[in-house]
């Protein structure tokens, strides 16, 4: 039993809930006070180093999400095996957890290799992936600020493959897609907040991904959004140390393995 049952279908929730979650969670970070003591970059750095204004970032995210809506609708249309009036029997909670964990590893695998290739292929980096790196200092709203082609290949197709490979139902997909959205936003929030649950359970977090956005770290820490597994296996893992800045906040500094 879920709160939307009887109001909207699981497929509709799977299409629109991740988008709502994105703007609610990213908006939460946007309206927070400056929190200079927890920032990975100063506000002055963010204003000076980022190459795209917030309005353009919002526009870029909305374009990607429109593509995402169409792809999700097609995915659920093709995978639905029951009529709208029929009840889908959901697997047990432990089995759904296994499916979600499997989907996490599948998504990580897809995104690692596509992401890394977009850095290695000079044409794709210059004309596609470099759009995301215009945000040298990441922030939550810009988590999905990508070239439309990258948004389709990396996020939308990656999500669809994860959904299909895990064999999850549309209802489980709602949970997985929303969780992946929250995790992606948090990885780009630019903050190291005490008690952040993602920092406690995931080595791949806001500081880890911040290294990748730094000029000297662009060839490292490709893994996203969950685990640093492929970076460690394939030699692209760059550990970091968090150093307190005299003026407040933290700096994620690269260190050798």
C-alpha atoms as a printed R data frame, in Angstrom:
    type eleno elety resid chain resno      x      y       z
1   ATOM     1    CA   UNK     A     1  0.000  0.000   0.000
2   ATOM     2    CA   UNK     A     2  1.392  3.392  -1.004
3   ATOM     3    CA   UNK     A     3 -0.050  6.844  -0.456
4   ATOM     4    CA   UNK     A     4 -0.791  7.433  -4.143
5   ATOM     5    CA   UNK     A     5 -2.709  4.171  -4.625
6   ATOM     6    CA   UNK     A     6 -6.210  4.860  -5.869
7   ATOM     7    CA   UNK     A     7 -5.263  8.354  -7.046
8   ATOM     8    CA   UNK     A     8 -2.642  7.928  -9.760
9   ATOM     9    CA   UNK     A     9 -0.995  4.914 -11.344
10  ATOM    10    CA   UNK     A    10  2.477  3.698 -10.436
11  ATOM    11    CA   UNK     A    11  3.541  4.517 -13.998
12  ATOM    12    CA   UNK     A    12  2.404  8.124 -13.648
13  ATOM    13    CA   UNK     A    13  4.212  8.437 -10.333
14  ATOM    14    CA   UNK     A    14  7.336  6.905 -11.847
15  ATOM    15    CA   UNK     A    15  7.218  9.506 -14.607
16  ATOM    16    CA   UNK     A    16  6.592 12.658 -12.581
17  ATOM    17    CA   UNK     A    17  7.618 11.968  -8.965
18  ATOM    18    CA   UNK     A    18 11.398 12.105  -9.643
19  ATOM    19    CA   UNK     A    19 10.968 15.520 -11.253
20  ATOM    20    CA   UNK     A    20  8.959 16.868  -8.327
21  ATOM    21    CA   UNK     A    21 11.499 15.379  -5.909
22  ATOM    22    CA   UNK     A    22 14.327 17.033  -7.847
23  ATOM    23    CA   UNK     A    23 12.911 20.531  -7.535
24  ATOM    24    CA   UNK     A    24 11.804 20.093  -3.925
25  ATOM    25    CA   UNK     A    25 15.187 18.773  -2.768
26  ATOM    26    CA   UNK     A    26 17.300 21.093  -4.920
27  ATOM    27    CA   UNK     A    27 15.027 23.979  -3.933
28  ATOM    28    CA   UNK     A    28 15.595 23.129  -0.280
29  ATOM    29    CA   UNK     A    29 19.342 23.576  -0.763
30  ATOM    30    CA   UNK     A    30 18.761 26.757  -2.748
31  ATOM    31    CA   UNK     A    31 16.787 28.483   0.036
32  ATOM    32    CA   UNK     A    32 19.153 27.502   2.833
33  ATOM    33    CA   UNK     A    33 21.132 30.336   4.432
34  ATOM    34    CA   UNK     A    34 24.708 30.742   3.106
35  ATOM    35    CA   UNK     A    35 26.172 28.170   5.561
36  ATOM    36    CA   UNK     A    36 29.680 29.379   4.776
37  ATOM    37    CA   UNK     A    37 31.126 27.121   7.491
38  ATOM    38    CA   UNK     A    38 30.024 24.014   5.554
39  ATOM    39    CA   UNK     A    39 30.677 25.050   1.950
40  ATOM    40    CA   UNK     A    40 33.239 23.214  -0.181
41  ATOM    41    CA   UNK     A    41 33.812 26.454  -2.109
42  ATOM    42    CA   UNK     A    42 33.276 30.042  -1.081
43  ATOM    43    CA   UNK     A    43 30.364 31.974  -2.574
44  ATOM    44    CA   UNK     A    44 32.930 34.234  -4.236
45  ATOM    45    CA   UNK     A    45 34.449 31.195  -5.983
46  ATOM    46    CA   UNK     A    46 31.023 30.068  -7.161
47  ATOM    47    CA   UNK     A    47 30.223 33.464  -8.651
48  ATOM    48    CA   UNK     A    48 33.644 33.846 -10.274
49  ATOM    49    CA   UNK     A    49 34.369 30.331 -11.574
50  ATOM    50    CA   UNK     A    50 30.976 29.136 -12.794
51  ATOM    51    CA   UNK     A    51 30.467 29.951 -16.449
52  ATOM    52    CA   UNK     A    52 26.666 29.817 -16.642
53  ATOM    53    CA   UNK     A    53 24.003 31.823 -14.739
54  ATOM    54    CA   UNK     A    54 21.328 30.164 -12.635
55  ATOM    55    CA   UNK     A    55 18.549 30.995 -15.114
56  ATOM    56    CA   UNK     A    56 20.317 29.109 -17.907
57  ATOM    57    CA   UNK     A    57 20.925 26.175 -15.559
58  ATOM    58    CA   UNK     A    58 17.207 25.966 -14.734
59  ATOM    59    CA   UNK     A    59 16.329 26.084 -18.430
60  ATOM    60    CA   UNK     A    60 18.809 23.300 -19.208
61  ATOM    61    CA   UNK     A    61 17.452 21.079 -16.430
62  ATOM    62    CA   UNK     A    62 13.850 21.595 -17.585
63  ATOM    63    CA   UNK     A    63 14.791 20.583 -21.152
64  ATOM    64    CA   UNK     A    64 16.377 17.372 -19.871
65  ATOM    65    CA   UNK     A    65 13.350 16.615 -17.720
66  ATOM    66    CA   UNK     A    66 10.977 17.041 -20.663
67  ATOM    67    CA   UNK     A    67 12.979 14.383 -22.517
68  ATOM    68    CA   UNK     A    68 12.905 12.288 -19.357
69  ATOM    69    CA   UNK     A    69  9.102 12.468 -19.193
70  ATOM    70    CA   UNK     A    70  8.753 11.216 -22.752
71  ATOM    71    CA   UNK     A    71 11.267  8.401 -22.225
72  ATOM    72    CA   UNK     A    72  9.656  7.295 -18.951
73  ATOM    73    CA   UNK     A    73  6.210  7.244 -20.536
74  ATOM    74    CA   UNK     A    74  7.528  5.089 -23.385
75  ATOM    75    CA   UNK     A    75  9.365  2.782 -20.967
76  ATOM    76    CA   UNK     A    76  6.290  2.113 -18.848
77  ATOM    77    CA   UNK     A    77  4.098  1.779 -21.932
78  ATOM    78    CA   UNK     A    78  6.354 -0.927 -23.366
79  ATOM    79    CA   UNK     A    79  6.909 -2.820 -20.107
80  ATOM    80    CA   UNK     A    80  3.389 -2.765 -18.689
81  ATOM    81    CA   UNK     A    81  1.856 -6.252 -18.871
82  ATOM    82    CA   UNK     A    82 -1.468 -5.549 -17.163
83  ATOM    83    CA   UNK     A    83 -4.521 -3.470 -17.983
84  ATOM    84    CA   UNK     A    84 -5.023 -0.239 -16.058
85  ATOM    85    CA   UNK     A    85 -7.819 -1.815 -14.017
86  ATOM    86    CA   UNK     A    86 -5.794 -4.870 -12.971
87  ATOM    87    CA   UNK     A    87 -3.872 -5.139  -9.719
88  ATOM    88    CA   UNK     A    88 -0.136 -5.776  -9.962
89  ATOM    89    CA   UNK     A    89  1.123 -8.160  -7.297
90  ATOM    90    CA   UNK     A    90  4.164 -6.558  -5.712
91  ATOM    91    CA   UNK     A    91  7.153 -8.642  -4.596
92  ATOM    92    CA   UNK     A    92  8.149 -8.818  -0.934
93  ATOM    93    CA   UNK     A    93  9.991 -5.875   0.599
94  ATOM    94    CA   UNK     A    94 13.302 -7.820   0.927
95  ATOM    95    CA   UNK     A    95 13.095 -8.769  -2.753
96  ATOM    96    CA   UNK     A    96 12.410 -5.157  -3.730
97  ATOM    97    CA   UNK     A    97 15.473 -4.088  -1.748
98  ATOM    98    CA   UNK     A    98 17.583 -6.611  -3.662
99  ATOM    99    CA   UNK     A    99 16.197 -5.240  -6.946
100 ATOM   100    CA   UNK     A   100 17.010 -1.668  -5.928
101 ATOM   101    CA   UNK     A   101 20.575 -2.589  -4.937
102 ATOM   102    CA   UNK     A   102 21.013 -4.424  -8.255
103 ATOM   103    CA   UNK     A   103 19.668 -1.399 -10.121
104 ATOM   104    CA   UNK     A   104 22.139  0.815  -8.254
105 ATOM   105    CA   UNK     A   105 25.081 -1.270  -9.476
106 ATOM   106    CA   UNK     A   106 23.714 -1.390 -13.028
107 ATOM   107    CA   UNK     A   107 23.251  2.391 -13.087
108 ATOM   108    CA   UNK     A   108 26.740  2.934 -11.670
109 ATOM   109    CA   UNK     A   109 28.223  0.665 -14.334
110 ATOM   110    CA   UNK     A   110 26.430  2.390 -17.200
111 ATOM   111    CA   UNK     A   111 27.176  5.890 -15.987
112 ATOM   112    CA   UNK     A   112 30.828  5.191 -15.225
113 ATOM   113    CA   UNK     A   113 31.682  3.965 -18.725
114 ATOM   114    CA   UNK     A   114 29.546  6.503 -20.598
115 ATOM   115    CA   UNK     A   115 30.812  9.330 -18.391
116 ATOM   116    CA   UNK     A   116 34.443  8.278 -18.769
117 ATOM   117    CA   UNK     A   117 34.104  7.935 -22.539
118 ATOM   118    CA   UNK     A   118 32.667 11.446 -22.758
119 ATOM   119    CA   UNK     A   119 35.869 12.696 -21.156
120 ATOM   120    CA   UNK     A   120 38.157 10.603 -23.363
121 ATOM   121    CA   UNK     A   121 36.440 11.443 -26.642
122 ATOM   122    CA   UNK     A   122 37.511 15.021 -27.377
123 ATOM   123    CA   UNK     A   123 34.567 15.704 -29.691
124 ATOM   124    CA   UNK     A   124 31.978 14.503 -27.145
125 ATOM   125    CA   UNK     A   125 33.677 16.391 -24.337
126 ATOM   126    CA   UNK     A   126 33.934 19.643 -26.265
127 ATOM   127    CA   UNK     A   127 30.439 19.582 -27.738
128 ATOM   128    CA   UNK     A   128 28.440 17.634 -25.147
129 ATOM   129    CA   UNK     A   129 29.875 16.909 -21.697
130 ATOM   130    CA   UNK     A   130 31.677 20.224 -21.225
131 ATOM   131    CA   UNK     A   131 28.264 21.830 -20.663
132 ATOM   132    CA   UNK     A   132 28.013 20.134 -17.283
133 ATOM   133    CA   UNK     A   133 31.549 21.235 -16.382
134 ATOM   134    CA   UNK     A   134 30.659 24.868 -16.907
135 ATOM   135    CA   UNK     A   135 29.609 24.506 -13.290
136 ATOM   136    CA   UNK     A   136 33.135 24.348 -11.901
137 ATOM   137    CA   UNK     A   137 31.624 24.810  -8.459
138 ATOM   138    CA   UNK     A   138 28.673 22.384  -8.339
139 ATOM   139    CA   UNK     A   139 25.352 23.344  -6.803
140 ATOM   140    CA   UNK     A   140 22.142 21.410  -6.227
141 ATOM   141    CA   UNK     A   141 20.019 23.038  -8.941
142 ATOM   142    CA   UNK     A   142 22.672 22.155 -11.505
143 ATOM   143    CA   UNK     A   143 22.815 18.429 -10.738
144 ATOM   144    CA   UNK     A   144 21.061 17.639 -14.038
145 ATOM   145    CA   UNK     A   145 22.419 20.567 -16.006
146 ATOM   146    CA   UNK     A   146 23.631 18.640 -19.049
147 ATOM   147    CA   UNK     A   147 23.608 18.777 -22.810
148 ATOM   148    CA   UNK     A   148 20.315 17.149 -23.929
149 ATOM   149    CA   UNK     A   149 22.227 14.305 -25.623
150 ATOM   150    CA   UNK     A   150 24.145 13.579 -22.431
151 ATOM   151    CA   UNK     A   151 20.970 13.754 -20.377
152 ATOM   152    CA   UNK     A   152 19.398 11.179 -22.684
153 ATOM   153    CA   UNK     A   153 22.375  8.794 -22.833
154 ATOM   154    CA   UNK     A   154 23.732  9.069 -19.312
155 ATOM   155    CA   UNK     A   155 20.686  9.583 -17.111
156 ATOM   156    CA   UNK     A   156 17.549  8.601 -19.024
157 ATOM   157    CA   UNK     A   157 18.889  5.526 -20.838
158 ATOM   158    CA   UNK     A   158 20.910  4.567 -17.757
159 ATOM   159    CA   UNK     A   159 17.788  4.688 -15.631
160 ATOM   160    CA   UNK     A   160 15.817  2.619 -18.135
161 ATOM   161    CA   UNK     A   161 18.524 -0.056 -18.325
162 ATOM   162    CA   UNK     A   162 18.705 -0.225 -14.515
163 ATOM   163    CA   UNK     A   163 14.930 -0.609 -14.314
164 ATOM   164    CA   UNK     A   164 14.834 -3.353 -16.944
165 ATOM   165    CA   UNK     A   165 17.883 -5.277 -15.692
166 ATOM   166    CA   UNK     A   166 16.583 -5.425 -12.111
167 ATOM   167    CA   UNK     A   167 13.130 -6.604 -13.176
168 ATOM   168    CA   UNK     A   168 11.444 -4.221 -10.752
169 ATOM   169    CA   UNK     A   169  7.799 -3.224 -10.964
170 ATOM   170    CA   UNK     A   170  6.757  0.352 -11.719
171 ATOM   171    CA   UNK     A   171  6.032  0.854  -8.013
172 ATOM   172    CA   UNK     A   172  9.518 -0.179  -6.992
173 ATOM   173    CA   UNK     A   173 10.771  2.009  -9.827
174 ATOM   174    CA   UNK     A   174  9.156  5.050  -8.214
175 ATOM   175    CA   UNK     A   175 11.233  4.464  -5.071
176 ATOM   176    CA   UNK     A   176 14.431  3.774  -6.984
177 ATOM   177    CA   UNK     A   177 14.171  6.744  -9.368
178 ATOM   178    CA   UNK     A   178 13.315  9.148  -6.541
179 ATOM   179    CA   UNK     A   179 16.211  7.864  -4.440
180 ATOM   180    CA   UNK     A   180 18.637  8.167  -7.360
181 ATOM   181    CA   UNK     A   181 17.401 11.725  -7.948
182 ATOM   182    CA   UNK     A   182 17.928 12.751  -4.327
183 ATOM   183    CA   UNK     A   183 21.396 11.175  -4.313
184 ATOM   184    CA   UNK     A   184 22.410 12.987  -7.507
185 ATOM   185    CA   UNK     A   185 21.217 16.332  -6.188
186 ATOM   186    CA   UNK     A   186 23.027 15.789  -2.892
187 ATOM   187    CA   UNK     A   187 26.278 14.917  -4.674
188 ATOM   188    CA   UNK     A   188 26.167 18.329  -6.355
189 ATOM   189    CA   UNK     A   189 25.042 20.386  -3.353
190 ATOM   190    CA   UNK     A   190 28.527 21.804  -2.667
191 ATOM   191    CA   UNK     A   191 28.101 21.408   1.085
192 ATOM   192    CA   UNK     A   192 29.600 19.143   3.733
193 ATOM   193    CA   UNK     A   193 26.802 19.168   6.275
194 ATOM   194    CA   UNK     A   194 27.209 17.381   9.613
195 ATOM   195    CA   UNK     A   195 24.963 14.363   9.951
196 ATOM   196    CA   UNK     A   196 24.276 14.085   6.217
197 ATOM   197    CA   UNK     A   197 23.140 10.460   5.867
198 ATOM   198    CA   UNK     A   198 24.625 10.169   2.374
199 ATOM   199    CA   UNK     A   199 28.062 11.029   3.743
200 ATOM   200    CA   UNK     A   200 27.692  8.313   6.368
201 ATOM   201    CA   UNK     A   201 26.712  5.504   3.981
202 ATOM   202    CA   UNK     A   202 28.318  6.478   0.653
203 ATOM   203    CA   UNK     A   203 31.990  7.143  -0.050
204 ATOM   204    CA   UNK     A   204 30.768  8.651  -3.330
205 ATOM   205    CA   UNK     A   205 29.386 11.937  -2.032
206 ATOM   206    CA   UNK     A   206 29.498 15.703  -2.495
207 ATOM   207    CA   UNK     A   207 33.226 15.984  -1.714
208 ATOM   208    CA   UNK     A   208 34.078 12.961  -3.888
209 ATOM   209    CA   UNK     A   209 32.239 14.430  -6.872
210 ATOM   210    CA   UNK     A   210 33.605 17.898  -6.193
211 ATOM   211    CA   UNK     A   211 37.074 16.511  -6.915
212 ATOM   212    CA   UNK     A   212 35.876 15.541 -10.397
213 ATOM   213    CA   UNK     A   213 34.669 19.090 -11.074
214 ATOM   214    CA   UNK     A   214 38.059 20.561 -10.175
215 ATOM   215    CA   UNK     A   215 40.451 21.127 -13.084
216 ATOM   216    CA   UNK     A   216 43.088 18.764 -11.689
217 ATOM   217    CA   UNK     A   217 40.493 16.087 -10.949
218 ATOM   218    CA   UNK     A   218 38.579 15.852 -14.234
219 ATOM   219    CA   UNK     A   219 40.287 12.558 -15.150
220 ATOM   220    CA   UNK     A   220 39.323 10.978 -11.855
221 ATOM   221    CA   UNK     A   221 36.232 10.054  -9.820
222 ATOM   222    CA   UNK     A   222 33.964  9.334 -12.769
223 ATOM   223    CA   UNK     A   223 31.745  7.053 -10.672
224 ATOM   224    CA   UNK     A   224 28.234  8.245 -10.012
225 ATOM   225    CA   UNK     A   225 25.825  8.318  -8.356
226 ATOM   226    CA   UNK     A   226 26.226  5.592  -5.725
227 ATOM   227    CA   UNK     A   227 29.539  3.751  -5.286
228 ATOM   228    CA   UNK     A   228 33.204  4.403  -6.219
229 ATOM   229    CA   UNK     A   229 33.609  0.757  -7.263
230 ATOM   230    CA   UNK     A   230 34.621  1.250 -10.912
231 ATOM   231    CA   UNK     A   231 37.000  4.093 -10.100
232 ATOM   232    CA   UNK     A   232 38.827  1.826  -7.664
233 ATOM   233    CA   UNK     A   233 38.881 -1.157 -10.028
234 ATOM   234    CA   UNK     A   234 40.047  0.779 -13.096
235 ATOM   235    CA   UNK     A   235 42.554  3.203 -11.589
236 ATOM   236    CA   UNK     A   236 40.556  6.431 -11.783
237 ATOM   237    CA   UNK     A   237 39.964  6.751  -8.051
238 ATOM   238    CA   UNK     A   238 41.332  9.936  -6.511
239 ATOM   239    CA   UNK     A   239 41.059 10.084  -2.716
240 ATOM   240    CA   UNK     A   240 40.754 13.419  -1.000
241 ATOM   241    CA   UNK     A   241 41.186 15.026   2.361
242 ATOM   242    CA   UNK     A   242 38.847 17.685   3.709
243 ATOM   243    CA   UNK     A   243 40.776 20.697   4.978
244 ATOM   244    CA   UNK     A   244 39.183 23.487   6.997
245 ATOM   245    CA   UNK     A   245 39.664 26.903   5.433
246 ATOM   246    CA   UNK     A   246 40.724 29.805   7.618
247 ATOM   247    CA   UNK     A   247 37.788 31.891   6.357
248 ATOM   248    CA   UNK     A   248 35.343 29.060   7.077
249 ATOM   249    CA   UNK     A   249 34.102 26.015   5.243
250 ATOM   250    CA   UNK     A   250 36.048 23.116   3.764
251 ATOM   251    CA   UNK     A   251 38.233 22.370   0.794
252 ATOM   252    CA   UNK     A   252 38.417 18.897  -0.768
253 ATOM   253    CA   UNK     A   253 42.111 18.478  -1.592
254 ATOM   254    CA   UNK     A   254 43.438 15.721  -3.831
255 ATOM   255    CA   UNK     A   255 45.819 13.167  -2.380
256 ATOM   256    CA   UNK     A   256 47.626 10.166  -3.863
257 ATOM   257    CA   UNK     A   257 46.444  6.591  -3.233
